[in-house]
């Protein structure tokens, strides 16, 4: 299985901060990497697909970059509704696998 | 906008079979790939498997011996069966639609059900 490692596991930030989350894969994914946001009690919600494509309806403050084994999710200016847990997911090979999550908390 | 909704027992006894159904509304099940994913505090998000509208399936090898995913196009729903459950199968189970665009890197879960908690306990 492809292992997905996110860092950090959690972070504290303030509204307006720029936030960066990293995801590293155990082998090259080319660009088969997706990012999801999950709020408590809710299902994950797709933010970014194919490493850098913004899902329809997702605010432009979210962006993704990277290729191969190293990927980044950036929130350019944190809004109150962005406090949540973020997951990366590889769709290069089955079994598809997820990172362990990064919890973004209010400082 | 397609919507998915899981249904099924919230409590299953050890060694018995977990059965869930995902009803799709706002779109036809007769296209795309349909997946089951579960989430536990300990293991996080775990992909269980998918079924294509043609009936082709692909399962996570870690669960393959116990999993069956099927679909009923007449009812616009698909189902999960997981046999011989143990406490380790206690999780929130999600159904999700996979979107795949051949010739691109687009391969993702774009629609999810709200999730249903299944507890394995006697």
PDB file of C-alpha atoms in Angstrom:
ATOM      1  CA  UNK A   1       0.000   0.000   0.000  1.00  0.00           C
ATOM      2  CA  UNK A   2       1.083   3.598  -0.596  1.00  0.00           C
ATOM      3  CA  UNK A   3       1.679   5.330   2.735  1.00  0.00           C
ATOM      4  CA  UNK A   4       0.588   8.950   3.055  1.00  0.00           C
ATOM      5  CA  UNK A   5       2.200  11.075   5.739  1.00  0.00           C
ATOM      6  CA  UNK A   6       0.887  14.516   6.602  1.00  0.00           C
ATOM      7  CA  UNK A   7       2.631  17.175   8.608  1.00  0.00           C
ATOM      8  CA  UNK A   8       1.999  18.668  10.965  1.00  0.00           C
ATOM      9  CA  UNK A   9      -0.616  16.504  12.705  1.00  0.00           C
ATOM     10  CA  UNK A  10      -2.105  19.649  14.163  1.00  0.00           C
ATOM     11  CA  UNK A  11      -1.515  23.365  14.154  1.00  0.00           C
ATOM     12  CA  UNK A  12      -2.856  26.457  15.831  1.00  0.00           C
ATOM     13  CA  UNK A  13      -3.466  29.534  13.736  1.00  0.00           C
ATOM     14  CA  UNK A  14      -5.349  32.803  13.786  1.00  0.00           C
ATOM     15  CA  UNK A  15      -7.906  34.186  11.376  1.00  0.00           C
ATOM     16  CA  UNK A  16      -6.019  35.791   8.519  1.00  0.00           C
ATOM     17  CA  UNK A  17      -2.953  33.565   8.827  1.00  0.00           C
ATOM     18  CA  UNK A  18      -1.433  31.740   5.893  1.00  0.00           C
ATOM     19  CA  UNK A  19      -1.472  28.001   6.563  1.00  0.00           C
ATOM     20  CA  UNK A  20       0.504  25.289   4.803  1.00  0.00           C
ATOM     21  CA  UNK A  21      -0.029  21.546   5.190  1.00  0.00           C
ATOM     22  CA  UNK A  22       2.311  18.992   3.673  1.00  0.00           C
ATOM     23  CA  UNK A  23       1.586  15.485   2.416  1.00  0.00           C
ATOM     24  CA  UNK A  24       4.318  13.024   1.481  1.00  0.00           C
ATOM     25  CA  UNK A  25       3.727   9.746  -0.328  1.00  0.00           C
ATOM     26  CA  UNK A  26       5.828   6.596  -0.034  1.00  0.00           C
ATOM     27  CA  UNK A  27       6.117   6.462  -3.829  1.00  0.00           C
ATOM     28  CA  UNK A  28       5.467   8.763  -6.743  1.00  0.00           C
ATOM     29  CA  UNK A  29       1.827   9.636  -7.351  1.00  0.00           C
ATOM     30  CA  UNK A  30       2.541  11.805 -10.367  1.00  0.00           C
ATOM     31  CA  UNK A  31      -0.405  14.174  -9.756  1.00  0.00           C
ATOM     32  CA  UNK A  32      -2.976  11.708  -8.402  1.00  0.00           C
ATOM     33  CA  UNK A  33      -3.418  13.543  -5.112  1.00  0.00           C
ATOM     34  CA  UNK A  34      -6.583  14.996  -3.586  1.00  0.00           C
ATOM     35  CA  UNK A  35      -7.307  17.136  -0.526  1.00  0.00           C
ATOM     36  CA  UNK A  36     -10.424  17.025   1.656  1.00  0.00           C
ATOM     37  CA  UNK A  37     -11.730  19.104   4.533  1.00  0.00           C
ATOM     38  CA  UNK A  38     -13.707  17.478   7.329  1.00  0.00           C
ATOM     39  CA  UNK A  39     -15.649  19.191  10.095  1.00  0.00           C
ATOM     40  CA  UNK A  40     -16.818  17.348  13.222  1.00  0.00           C
ATOM     41  CA  UNK A  41     -19.737  15.034  12.567  1.00  0.00           C
ATOM     42  CA  UNK A  42     -19.606  15.637   8.825  1.00  0.00           C
ATOM     43  CA  UNK A  43     -18.299  13.753   5.816  1.00  0.00           C
ATOM     44  CA  UNK A  44     -15.079  14.849   4.118  1.00  0.00           C
ATOM     45  CA  UNK A  45     -15.534  17.513   1.474  1.00  0.00           C
ATOM     46  CA  UNK A  46     -13.376  17.667  -1.650  1.00  0.00           C
ATOM     47  CA  UNK A  47     -11.248  20.805  -1.910  1.00  0.00           C
ATOM     48  CA  UNK A  48      -8.490  20.068  -4.420  1.00  0.00           C
ATOM     49  CA  UNK A  49      -8.100  17.259  -6.961  1.00  0.00           C
ATOM     50  CA  UNK A  50      -5.264  16.272  -9.268  1.00  0.00           C
ATOM     51  CA  UNK A  51      -2.859  18.041  -6.899  1.00  0.00           C
ATOM     52  CA  UNK A  52      -3.771  21.588  -7.901  1.00  0.00           C
ATOM     53  CA  UNK A  53      -7.278  21.777  -9.402  1.00  0.00           C
ATOM     54  CA  UNK A  54      -9.809  23.640  -7.289  1.00  0.00           C
ATOM     55  CA  UNK A  55     -13.127  21.839  -6.884  1.00  0.00           C
ATOM     56  CA  UNK A  56     -16.133  23.856  -8.029  1.00  0.00           C
ATOM     57  CA  UNK A  57     -17.551  26.005  -5.246  1.00  0.00           C
ATOM     58  CA  UNK A  58     -14.411  25.925  -3.106  1.00  0.00           C
ATOM     59  CA  UNK A  59     -13.038  29.369  -2.179  1.00  0.00           C
ATOM     60  CA  UNK A  60      -9.954  30.510  -4.034  1.00  0.00           C
ATOM     61  CA  UNK A  61      -8.002  30.948  -0.789  1.00  0.00           C
ATOM     62  CA  UNK A  62      -7.418  27.197  -0.997  1.00  0.00           C
ATOM     63  CA  UNK A  63      -4.685  26.021  -3.335  1.00  0.00           C
ATOM     64  CA  UNK A  64      -2.684  22.879  -3.919  1.00  0.00           C
ATOM     65  CA  UNK A  65       0.737  22.252  -5.356  1.00  0.00           C
ATOM     66  CA  UNK A  66       3.340  19.562  -5.802  1.00  0.00           C
ATOM     67  CA  UNK A  67       3.898  16.427  -7.811  1.00  0.00           C
ATOM     68  CA  UNK A  68       5.619  13.083  -7.427  1.00  0.00           C
ATOM     69  CA  UNK A  69       5.867  12.406  -3.696  1.00  0.00           C
ATOM     70  CA  UNK A  70       5.541  15.839  -2.098  1.00  0.00           C
ATOM     71  CA  UNK A  71       2.392  17.931  -2.047  1.00  0.00           C
ATOM     72  CA  UNK A  72       1.147  21.030  -0.259  1.00  0.00           C
ATOM     73  CA  UNK A  73      -2.236  22.464   0.642  1.00  0.00           C
ATOM     74  CA  UNK A  74      -2.203  26.191   1.305  1.00  0.00           C
ATOM     75  CA  UNK A  75      -4.888  28.380   2.803  1.00  0.00           C
ATOM     76  CA  UNK A  76      -3.853  31.917   1.917  1.00  0.00           C
ATOM     77  CA  UNK A  77      -5.849  33.699   4.610  1.00  0.00           C
ATOM     78  CA  UNK A  78      -7.587  31.587   7.218  1.00  0.00           C
ATOM     79  CA  UNK A  79     -11.302  32.213   7.729  1.00  0.00           C
ATOM     80  CA  UNK A  80     -13.312  31.133  10.811  1.00  0.00           C
ATOM     81  CA  UNK A  81     -15.043  28.378   8.830  1.00  0.00           C
ATOM     82  CA  UNK A  82     -11.675  26.842   7.862  1.00  0.00           C
ATOM     83  CA  UNK A  83     -11.011  25.407  11.297  1.00  0.00           C
ATOM     84  CA  UNK A  84     -11.310  21.722  10.536  1.00  0.00           C
ATOM     85  CA  UNK A  85      -9.274  18.604   9.791  1.00  0.00           C
ATOM     86  CA  UNK A  86      -7.638  18.222   6.389  1.00  0.00           C
ATOM     87  CA  UNK A  87      -6.769  14.962   4.652  1.00  0.00           C
ATOM     88  CA  UNK A  88      -4.755  14.104   1.592  1.00  0.00           C
ATOM     89  CA  UNK A  89      -5.680  11.029  -0.464  1.00  0.00           C
ATOM     90  CA  UNK A  90      -3.838   9.234  -3.254  1.00  0.00           C
ATOM     91  CA  UNK A  91      -5.745   7.884  -6.228  1.00  0.00           C
ATOM     92  CA  UNK A  92      -2.719   6.540  -8.096  1.00  0.00           C
ATOM     93  CA  UNK A  93      -3.018   2.927  -7.007  1.00  0.00           C
ATOM     94  CA  UNK A  94      -5.582   0.856  -5.189  1.00  0.00           C
ATOM     95  CA  UNK A  95      -5.993   0.431  -2.314  1.00  0.00           C
ATOM     96  CA  UNK A  96      -6.520   4.184  -2.241  1.00  0.00           C
ATOM     97  CA  UNK A  97      -5.135   5.593   0.969  1.00  0.00           C
ATOM     98  CA  UNK A  98      -5.488   8.719   3.065  1.00  0.00           C
ATOM     99  CA  UNK A  99      -3.143  10.702   5.227  1.00  0.00           C
ATOM    100  CA  UNK A 100      -3.726  10.671   8.960  1.00  0.00           C
ATOM    101  CA  UNK A 101      -5.104  14.203   8.933  1.00  0.00           C
ATOM    102  CA  UNK A 102      -4.046  17.673  10.012  1.00  0.00           C
ATOM    103  CA  UNK A 103      -6.245  19.424  12.533  1.00  0.00           C
ATOM    104  CA  UNK A 104      -6.302  23.206  12.184  1.00  0.00           C
ATOM    105  CA  UNK A 105      -7.274  24.794  15.476  1.00  0.00           C
ATOM    106  CA  UNK A 106      -7.892  28.342  16.614  1.00  0.00           C
ATOM    107  CA  UNK A 107      -4.947  29.996  18.320  1.00  0.00           C
TER     108      UNK A 107
ATOM    109  CA  UNK B   1     -26.537  17.737  -7.364  1.00  0.00           C
ATOM    110  CA  UNK B   2     -26.239  14.068  -6.501  1.00  0.00           C
ATOM    111  CA  UNK B   3     -26.941  13.092  -2.912  1.00  0.00           C
ATOM    112  CA  UNK B   4     -26.038   9.889  -1.121  1.00  0.00           C
ATOM    113  CA  UNK B   5     -27.544   8.469   2.035  1.00  0.00           C
ATOM    114  CA  UNK B   6     -26.429   5.440   4.019  1.00  0.00           C
ATOM    115  CA  UNK B   7     -28.885   3.250   5.861  1.00  0.00           C
ATOM    116  CA  UNK B   8     -28.690   0.095   7.922  1.00  0.00           C
ATOM    117  CA  UNK B   9     -28.376  -1.242  11.466  1.00  0.00           C
ATOM    118  CA  UNK B  10     -26.298   0.788  13.876  1.00  0.00           C
ATOM    119  CA  UNK B  11     -25.458  -2.230  16.011  1.00  0.00           C
ATOM    120  CA  UNK B  12     -24.118  -5.577  14.813  1.00  0.00           C
ATOM    121  CA  UNK B  13     -23.077  -8.538  16.934  1.00  0.00           C
ATOM    122  CA  UNK B  14     -19.563  -9.969  16.680  1.00  0.00           C
ATOM    123  CA  UNK B  15     -19.175 -12.689  14.017  1.00  0.00           C
ATOM    124  CA  UNK B  16     -22.307 -11.506  12.213  1.00  0.00           C
ATOM    125  CA  UNK B  17     -22.622  -9.654   8.901  1.00  0.00           C
ATOM    126  CA  UNK B  18     -22.710  -5.885   8.598  1.00  0.00           C
ATOM    127  CA  UNK B  19     -25.080  -4.753   5.842  1.00  0.00           C
ATOM    128  CA  UNK B  20     -25.463  -1.172   4.646  1.00  0.00           C
ATOM    129  CA  UNK B  21     -27.214   0.428   1.708  1.00  0.00           C
ATOM    130  CA  UNK B  22     -26.420   3.708  -0.009  1.00  0.00           C
ATOM    131  CA  UNK B  23     -29.303   5.349  -1.834  1.00  0.00           C
ATOM    132  CA  UNK B  24     -28.385   7.764  -4.608  1.00  0.00           C
ATOM    133  CA  UNK B  25     -30.690  10.648  -5.486  1.00  0.00           C
ATOM    134  CA  UNK B  26     -30.385  13.523  -7.922  1.00  0.00           C
ATOM    135  CA  UNK B  27     -28.521  11.368 -10.413  1.00  0.00           C
ATOM    136  CA  UNK B  28     -28.369   7.917 -11.899  1.00  0.00           C
ATOM    137  CA  UNK B  29     -26.295   5.152 -10.413  1.00  0.00           C
ATOM    138  CA  UNK B  30     -25.834   3.963 -13.975  1.00  0.00           C
ATOM    139  CA  UNK B  31     -22.489   5.703 -14.352  1.00  0.00           C
ATOM    140  CA  UNK B  32     -19.436   6.502 -12.223  1.00  0.00           C
ATOM    141  CA  UNK B  33     -17.868   4.339  -9.581  1.00  0.00           C
ATOM    142  CA  UNK B  34     -19.456   3.907  -6.156  1.00  0.00           C
ATOM    143  CA  UNK B  35     -17.346   3.388  -3.070  1.00  0.00           C
ATOM    144  CA  UNK B  36     -17.508   2.556   0.597  1.00  0.00           C
ATOM    145  CA  UNK B  37     -15.081   4.207   3.003  1.00  0.00           C
ATOM    146  CA  UNK B  38     -14.925   3.920   6.761  1.00  0.00           C
ATOM    147  CA  UNK B  39     -13.417   6.044   9.501  1.00  0.00           C
ATOM    148  CA  UNK B  40     -12.181   5.158  12.949  1.00  0.00           C
ATOM    149  CA  UNK B  41     -10.303   7.287  15.478  1.00  0.00           C
ATOM    150  CA  UNK B  42      -7.444   4.808  15.426  1.00  0.00           C
ATOM    151  CA  UNK B  43      -6.971   4.006  11.726  1.00  0.00           C
ATOM    152  CA  UNK B  44      -8.433   7.129  10.187  1.00  0.00           C
ATOM    153  CA  UNK B  45     -10.049   6.950   6.765  1.00  0.00           C
ATOM    154  CA  UNK B  46      -9.918   3.544   5.102  1.00  0.00           C
ATOM    155  CA  UNK B  47     -11.137   2.812   1.595  1.00  0.00           C
ATOM    156  CA  UNK B  48     -13.148  -0.435   1.565  1.00  0.00           C
ATOM    157  CA  UNK B  49     -13.878  -0.904  -2.116  1.00  0.00           C
ATOM    158  CA  UNK B  50     -15.833   0.227  -5.140  1.00  0.00           C
ATOM    159  CA  UNK B  51     -18.290  -1.022  -7.692  1.00  0.00           C
ATOM    160  CA  UNK B  52     -18.621   0.302 -11.222  1.00  0.00           C
ATOM    161  CA  UNK B  53     -22.080   0.566 -12.734  1.00  0.00           C
ATOM    162  CA  UNK B  54     -21.192  -2.390 -14.964  1.00  0.00           C
ATOM    163  CA  UNK B  55     -20.809  -4.501 -11.830  1.00  0.00           C
ATOM    164  CA  UNK B  56     -17.015  -4.607 -11.782  1.00  0.00           C
ATOM    165  CA  UNK B  57     -15.623  -4.406  -8.267  1.00  0.00           C
ATOM    166  CA  UNK B  58     -12.312  -3.629  -6.591  1.00  0.00           C
ATOM    167  CA  UNK B  59     -11.721  -4.252  -2.895  1.00  0.00           C
ATOM    168  CA  UNK B  60      -9.083  -3.299  -0.379  1.00  0.00           C
ATOM    169  CA  UNK B  61      -6.945  -6.439   0.033  1.00  0.00           C
ATOM    170  CA  UNK B  62      -7.047  -5.969   3.807  1.00  0.00           C
ATOM    171  CA  UNK B  63     -10.809  -6.616   3.742  1.00  0.00           C
ATOM    172  CA  UNK B  64     -11.291  -8.480   0.470  1.00  0.00           C
ATOM    173  CA  UNK B  65     -12.010 -11.865   2.025  1.00  0.00           C
ATOM    174  CA  UNK B  66     -14.956 -10.429   3.959  1.00  0.00           C
ATOM    175  CA  UNK B  67     -16.392  -7.743   1.666  1.00  0.00           C
ATOM    176  CA  UNK B  68     -19.040  -7.759  -1.030  1.00  0.00           C
ATOM    177  CA  UNK B  69     -20.296  -4.609  -2.754  1.00  0.00           C
ATOM    178  CA  UNK B  70     -23.308  -4.883  -5.032  1.00  0.00           C
ATOM    179  CA  UNK B  71     -25.655  -2.501  -6.804  1.00  0.00           C
ATOM    180  CA  UNK B  72     -29.291  -2.393  -7.829  1.00  0.00           C
ATOM    181  CA  UNK B  73     -29.806   0.015 -10.707  1.00  0.00           C
ATOM    182  CA  UNK B  74     -33.586  -0.357 -10.525  1.00  0.00           C
ATOM    183  CA  UNK B  75     -33.530   1.049  -6.971  1.00  0.00           C
ATOM    184  CA  UNK B  76     -30.629   3.406  -7.624  1.00  0.00           C
ATOM    185  CA  UNK B  77     -28.699   2.082  -4.677  1.00  0.00           C
ATOM    186  CA  UNK B  78     -25.615   0.067  -3.867  1.00  0.00           C
ATOM    187  CA  UNK B  79     -24.817  -2.031  -0.834  1.00  0.00           C
ATOM    188  CA  UNK B  80     -22.005  -3.212   1.419  1.00  0.00           C
ATOM    189  CA  UNK B  81     -21.769  -6.536   3.178  1.00  0.00           C
ATOM    190  CA  UNK B  82     -18.934  -7.218   5.618  1.00  0.00           C
ATOM    191  CA  UNK B  83     -18.895 -10.674   7.159  1.00  0.00           C
ATOM    192  CA  UNK B  84     -17.492 -12.002  10.426  1.00  0.00           C
ATOM    193  CA  UNK B  85     -17.270  -8.590  12.038  1.00  0.00           C
ATOM    194  CA  UNK B  86     -15.296  -7.836  15.178  1.00  0.00           C
ATOM    195  CA  UNK B  87     -14.967  -4.789  17.386  1.00  0.00           C
ATOM    196  CA  UNK B  88     -12.266  -3.561  14.996  1.00  0.00           C
ATOM    197  CA  UNK B  89     -14.986  -3.016  12.387  1.00  0.00           C
ATOM    198  CA  UNK B  90     -16.709  -0.426  14.577  1.00  0.00           C
ATOM    199  CA  UNK B  91     -16.559   2.741  12.514  1.00  0.00           C
ATOM    200  CA  UNK B  92     -18.437   5.473  10.725  1.00  0.00           C
ATOM    201  CA  UNK B  93     -19.190   4.105   7.275  1.00  0.00           C
ATOM    202  CA  UNK B  94     -19.476   6.454   4.309  1.00  0.00           C
ATOM    203  CA  UNK B  95     -20.605   5.854   0.779  1.00  0.00           C
ATOM    204  CA  UNK B  96     -19.088   8.067  -1.882  1.00  0.00           C
ATOM    205  CA  UNK B  97     -19.060   8.668  -5.611  1.00  0.00           C
ATOM    206  CA  UNK B  98     -15.762   8.377  -7.412  1.00  0.00           C
ATOM    207  CA  UNK B  99     -15.216  10.602 -10.422  1.00  0.00           C
ATOM    208  CA  UNK B 100     -12.569   9.499 -12.902  1.00  0.00           C
ATOM    209  CA  UNK B 101     -11.703  11.256 -16.119  1.00  0.00           C
ATOM    210  CA  UNK B 102      -9.527   9.022 -18.309  1.00  0.00           C
ATOM    211  CA  UNK B 103      -6.545  10.762 -19.838  1.00  0.00           C
ATOM    212  CA  UNK B 104      -6.211  13.144 -16.903  1.00  0.00           C
ATOM    213  CA  UNK B 105      -5.192  12.972 -13.247  1.00  0.00           C
ATOM    214  CA  UNK B 106      -8.801  13.562 -12.194  1.00  0.00           C
ATOM    215  CA  UNK B 107      -9.702  10.700  -9.886  1.00  0.00           C
ATOM    216  CA  UNK B 108     -11.436  11.695  -6.668  1.00  0.00           C
ATOM    217  CA  UNK B 109     -14.449  11.323  -4.370  1.00  0.00           C
ATOM    218  CA  UNK B 110     -16.708  14.273  -5.081  1.00  0.00           C
ATOM    219  CA  UNK B 111     -19.914  13.336  -3.248  1.00  0.00           C
ATOM    220  CA  UNK B 112     -20.263  11.631   0.115  1.00  0.00           C
ATOM    221  CA  UNK B 113     -23.115  10.428   2.272  1.00  0.00           C
ATOM    222  CA  UNK B 114     -23.448  11.858   5.758  1.00  0.00           C
ATOM    223  CA  UNK B 115     -22.012   8.693   7.288  1.00  0.00           C
ATOM    224  CA  UNK B 116     -23.504   6.110   9.597  1.00  0.00           C
ATOM    225  CA  UNK B 117     -21.982   4.799  12.804  1.00  0.00           C
ATOM    226  CA  UNK B 118     -21.896   1.031  13.060  1.00  0.00           C
ATOM    227  CA  UNK B 119     -20.952  -0.447  16.401  1.00  0.00           C
ATOM    228  CA  UNK B 120     -19.946  -4.087  16.748  1.00  0.00           C
ATOM    229  CA  UNK B 121     -20.900  -5.315  20.180  1.00  0.00           C
ATOM    230  CA  UNK B 122     -22.784  -8.127  21.831  1.00  0.00           C
TER     231      UNK B 122
END
